[in-house]
Amino acid sequence: MTGDSLATGQRSLGDPSVTYPLWPPLTSGCPRTSTAELAYPVEVDYAYDRTPDDLFSRGRTRKAGLDRWASLLPPLAVPTLGEGGTPLVEIGDGVYLKDESRNPTWSHKDRLNRCAVSAAVGVEAEGVVVASSGNHGASAAAFAARAGLRCVVLASAGAPPAVRSFVNAYGAVVLPVPWESRWPLMRQIVDRLGYHPVSNLTVTHTGHAFGPEGYKTIAYEIFTDIGVPAAVFMPVGYGELLFGVWKGFAELRRLGLAQRVPRMYACEPAAGGPLAAAVRQGLPAAVVPVGPTSAYGIACAVGGHRGLVAIRESGGEALLVSDEEMAAAQAELSRQGMWTELSGAAGLAGLRRHGVVDGPVVCISTSSGFKDLAVGSHGPEAVEPTWDAVSRRLRSAGIST
Amino acid sequence: MTGDSLATGQRSLGDPSVTYPLWPPLTSGCPRTSTAELAYPVEVDYAYDRTPDDLFSRGRTRKAGLDRWASLLPPLAVPTLGEGGTPLVEIGDGVYLKDESRNPTWSHKDRLNRCAVSAAVGVEAEGVVVASSGNHGASAAAFAARAGLRCVVLASAGAPPAVRSFVNAYGAVVLPVPWESRWPLMRQIVDRLGYHPVSNLTVTHTGHAFGPEGYKTIAYEIFTDIGVPAAVFMPVGYGELLFGVWKGFAELRRLGLAQRVPRMYACEPAAGGPLAAAVRQGLPAAVVPVGPTSAYGIACAVGGHRGLVAIRESGGEALLVSDEEMAAAQAELSRQGMWTELSGAAGLAGLRRHGVVDGPVVCISTSSGFKDLAVGSHGPEAVEPTWDAVSRRLRSAGIST
């Protein structure tokens, strides 16, 4: 069942000397180092010495997306939807945008779910269950459909109408329940029905053991496109993306292909920011209150330890960005022809807050503008179809007629 | 201004012996062969004998998307948004889906607009103007933004709310006007303001001279992925995609890289179908009444000559598919984890109507489900957060609890 994968086992982030076999994937973190107040995630270990020499050479294989990197990923049991392989678009002054809206369900989450739903296939689960109102839920539903597994999505009621249609599109059973009921119900679906959880079940975030491995491929792709950048700025909710991208670069260094890893900048909404709180307070992970924000995709109360590892090991930083800063970054990208979700623009917002970085910088844009709260709520007014009326409208937009 | 492009001039589809210089791009078709009732488009000619030997070799360049094929495209003056390079996803029984929802604005139109907006830059136009309520308008707006050009979108009023937000996102001036007023107003914006038109202005469809060249890259990508398939099925509105994909394969044959071209199957909504009417009546192009259909992206009254060339030269066929057949194809793809626009599923609907083809078949899916009329109009009902209520809902979905 491992195919090309060189995965050998699981290793605790709480204590790296604590290891587990590869199966079953630990969906509630590391049982030996976690406590009632703090849960430590695990990561996947590989037989790095058996990595194919030409894995990072251009044109070595016809395989695209995640399949190209199968040796350094957990076993990929679900057939590909063509996830990964997203473009790196130059936006000026040495800044590149990694456009993750170009995935099968138009967000970065597809890289995680290819791995996490493959784990569900690996343990012969009855189905998968996920708590999410947006990108993660839709992506899990898509890969469950691809795998021929049932999927239950515990959604909270507040998702935008277009996103509701999106989550509903892949044949999952979507159950809108109050926000705080999502986790207890997920636990019951896991325990009673034998469904495999692909989102978090623990007191601080651990999530899925295999999922964040999928995000390593973002680092591999950046490396094959432009080498190692000076810094990577990205939206951060639970820190799985942050950890995965950092780990990918750390592996490249371990394999002797890179000299260093980029500084990792976590960009959280100022309304919450559990990772920034953990950094500030010197904690392994933190839980914070969350105020009002439109960046619903990354507005998390509960943080996890993965993000802290990435920041500490890379010399990075946890930045807080306001909704206004994210909206300004979103507008900056629109003026370059790219429409991102508000949350998705947090990486560029973080870079603008931080100021110029010496050397190439990558901002990860996680998702498409179609997922925003405001979608469909406004549009331009109709105009009378005469040249007079049209030219008045054009002039008011600054076009001389 | 031509960069790597080997483009040499323009050639009439009405009479291939009629040629024009490359500049200016003919935005109203071939003046010499067109009549008051029928307009013939032009296509772009290249110095094929100077094509780089290794153009179709894997790994020859770091350049991705359309830039990889710059020698066989018109000059690409607008910087890339990472358009093209979309995945070919196996869906079983030798059928592949070319997922064009993976472009910068999540439809195939980005391939056309990179070329058409580049032409506007080439002629130093004041801006671009387009008549479209959906994918084409948003894509033109995105590339105009990328080029630093103004963009006017003449939209008709009936677009879905999410699509209205989409078209509006890139800073274009969006003018919702009655459907029949779009073309006369576009003409005035072209004539009075010097804007470059990137959609059609003629009595039968000719559209932009350079735009459909961008679609050739779909054929190049399919060829480098799996060679020459037996057939390609795709949604057809004005037939620009159909022509471009056919031309790409015809060029591969001309260059001695392929022995044959695939049969091209045009899949139009049964509510309209100007190409099927032209084939049936033996006309170069036709205009038909359009009945009610939800496939608004391809519901065209006015056909063009390009589609006819592709069908005739490839031994293909013009198929009509009902809304029900498109909805069934859309559902089939959802069950495989891919959410397409209703129009976008017409290719697979056509294949299912036609029946099994001997040899690999590619269906082109043009766009994302977010663009559909029904988006946001329905969603699952909230459920009481108790195990009893949840398990009742699960059982009604066929999950035993």
GROMACS .gro file of N, CA, C and O in nm, chain B residues 179 268-278 280-281 283 285-291 299-303 320:
model
  112
  580TRP      N    1  -2.919   4.320  -2.325
  580TRP     CA    2  -2.838   4.230  -2.406
  580TRP      C    3  -2.813   4.285  -2.547
  580TRP      O    4  -2.699   4.287  -2.594
  669GLU      N    5  -2.280   2.172  -2.830
  669GLU     CA    6  -2.358   2.296  -2.811
  669GLU      C    7  -2.486   2.266  -2.735
  669GLU      O    8  -2.539   2.155  -2.743
  670PRO      N    9  -2.540   2.367  -2.664
  670PRO     CA   10  -2.671   2.345  -2.599
  670PRO      C   11  -2.780   2.326  -2.705
  670PRO      O   12  -2.785   2.401  -2.803
  671ALA      N   13  -2.865   2.228  -2.683
  671ALA     CA   14  -2.973   2.199  -2.778
  671ALA      C   15  -3.067   2.318  -2.795
  671ALA      O   16  -3.134   2.332  -2.897
  672ALA      N   17  -3.068   2.408  -2.696
  672ALA     CA   18  -3.154   2.526  -2.703
  672ALA      C   19  -3.111   2.622  -2.814
  672ALA      O   20  -3.187   2.712  -2.852
  673GLY      N   21  -2.989   2.607  -2.864
  673GLY     CA   22  -2.941   2.697  -2.970
  673GLY      C   23  -2.870   2.614  -3.076
  673GLY      O   24  -2.932   2.538  -3.148
  674GLY      N   25  -2.739   2.629  -3.084
  674GLY     CA   26  -2.662   2.541  -3.171
  674GLY      C   27  -2.639   2.595  -3.311
  674GLY      O   28  -2.671   2.527  -3.409
  675PRO      N   29  -2.580   2.714  -3.325
  675PRO     CA   30  -2.554   2.767  -3.459
  675PRO      C   31  -2.456   2.683  -3.540
  675PRO      O   32  -2.467   2.676  -3.663
  676LEU      N   33  -2.362   2.614  -3.475
  676LEU     CA   34  -2.266   2.534  -3.551
  676LEU      C   35  -2.334   2.409  -3.607
  676LEU      O   36  -2.315   2.374  -3.725
  677ALA      N   37  -2.414   2.343  -3.523
  677ALA     CA   38  -2.488   2.226  -3.572
  677ALA      C   39  -2.578   2.266  -3.688
  677ALA      O   40  -2.591   2.193  -3.787
  678ALA      N   41  -2.639   2.386  -3.681
  678ALA     CA   42  -2.726   2.434  -3.789
  678ALA      C   43  -2.644   2.456  -3.916
  678ALA      O   44  -2.688   2.419  -4.026
  679ALA      N   45  -2.525   2.514  -3.904
  679ALA     CA   46  -2.440   2.538  -4.022
  679ALA      C   47  -2.400   2.407  -4.086
  679ALA      O   48  -2.405   2.392  -4.209
  681ARG      N   49  -2.558   2.118  -4.065
  681ARG     CA   50  -2.679   2.056  -4.121
  681ARG      C   51  -2.718   2.120  -4.254
  681ARG      O   52  -2.756   2.053  -4.348
  682GLN      N   53  -2.706   2.254  -4.260
  682GLN     CA   54  -2.752   2.327  -4.378
  682GLN      C   55  -2.641   2.350  -4.480
  682GLN      O   56  -2.663   2.414  -4.583
  684LEU      N   57  -2.382   2.547  -4.453
  684LEU     CA   58  -2.347   2.689  -4.459
  684LEU      C   59  -2.211   2.713  -4.394
  684LEU      O   60  -2.170   2.637  -4.307
  686ALA      N   61  -2.150   2.950  -4.184
  686ALA     CA   62  -2.184   2.988  -4.047
  686ALA      C   63  -2.333   3.014  -4.043
  686ALA      O   64  -2.393   3.042  -4.147
  687ALA      N   65  -2.392   3.006  -3.925
  687ALA     CA   66  -2.538   3.025  -3.917
  687ALA      C   67  -2.575   3.109  -3.796
  687ALA      O   68  -2.496   3.125  -3.703
  688VAL      N   69  -2.697   3.162  -3.802
  688VAL     CA   70  -2.756   3.233  -3.688
  688VAL      C   71  -2.886   3.161  -3.656
  688VAL      O   72  -2.962   3.127  -3.748
  689VAL      N   73  -2.908   3.133  -3.528
  689VAL     CA   74  -3.027   3.054  -3.489
  689VAL      C   75  -3.099   3.123  -3.373
  689VAL      O   76  -3.038   3.203  -3.301
  690PRO      N   77  -3.227   3.093  -3.355
  690PRO     CA   78  -3.293   3.140  -3.231
  690PRO      C   79  -3.241   3.058  -3.113
  690PRO      O   80  -3.200   2.943  -3.131
  691VAL      N   81  -3.239   3.120  -2.994
  691VAL     CA   82  -3.193   3.047  -2.874
  691VAL      C   83  -3.309   3.036  -2.776
  691VAL      O   84  -3.367   3.137  -2.736
  692GLY      N   85  -3.345   2.915  -2.740
  692GLY     CA   86  -3.449   2.892  -2.641
  692GLY      C   87  -3.393   2.898  -2.501
  692GLY      O   88  -3.274   2.926  -2.481
  700ALA      N   89  -2.463   2.966  -2.473
  700ALA     CA   90  -2.592   2.979  -2.541
  700ALA      C   91  -2.582   3.091  -2.644
  700ALA      O   92  -2.616   3.205  -2.616
  701CYS      N   93  -2.533   3.060  -2.763
  701CYS     CA   94  -2.508   3.162  -2.865
  701CYS      C   95  -2.608   3.152  -2.979
  701CYS      O   96  -2.638   3.042  -3.026
  702ALA      N   97  -2.654   3.267  -3.024
  702ALA     CA   98  -2.740   3.272  -3.143
  702ALA      C   99  -2.654   3.275  -3.270
  702ALA      O  100  -2.687   3.213  -3.370
  703VAL      N  101  -2.542   3.347  -3.260
  703VAL     CA  102  -2.459   3.375  -3.377
  703VAL      C  103  -2.340   3.279  -3.380
  703VAL      O  104  -2.263   3.273  -3.285
  704GLY      N  105  -2.329   3.205  -3.487
  704GLY     CA  106  -2.214   3.116  -3.502
  704GLY      C  107  -2.103   3.180  -3.583
  704GLY      O  108  -2.115   3.295  -3.628
  721LEU      N  109  -2.562   1.823  -3.025
  721LEU     CA  110  -2.646   1.908  -2.940
  721LEU      C  111  -2.674   1.834  -2.810
  721LEU      O  112  -2.709   1.716  -2.813
   0.00000   0.00000   0.00000
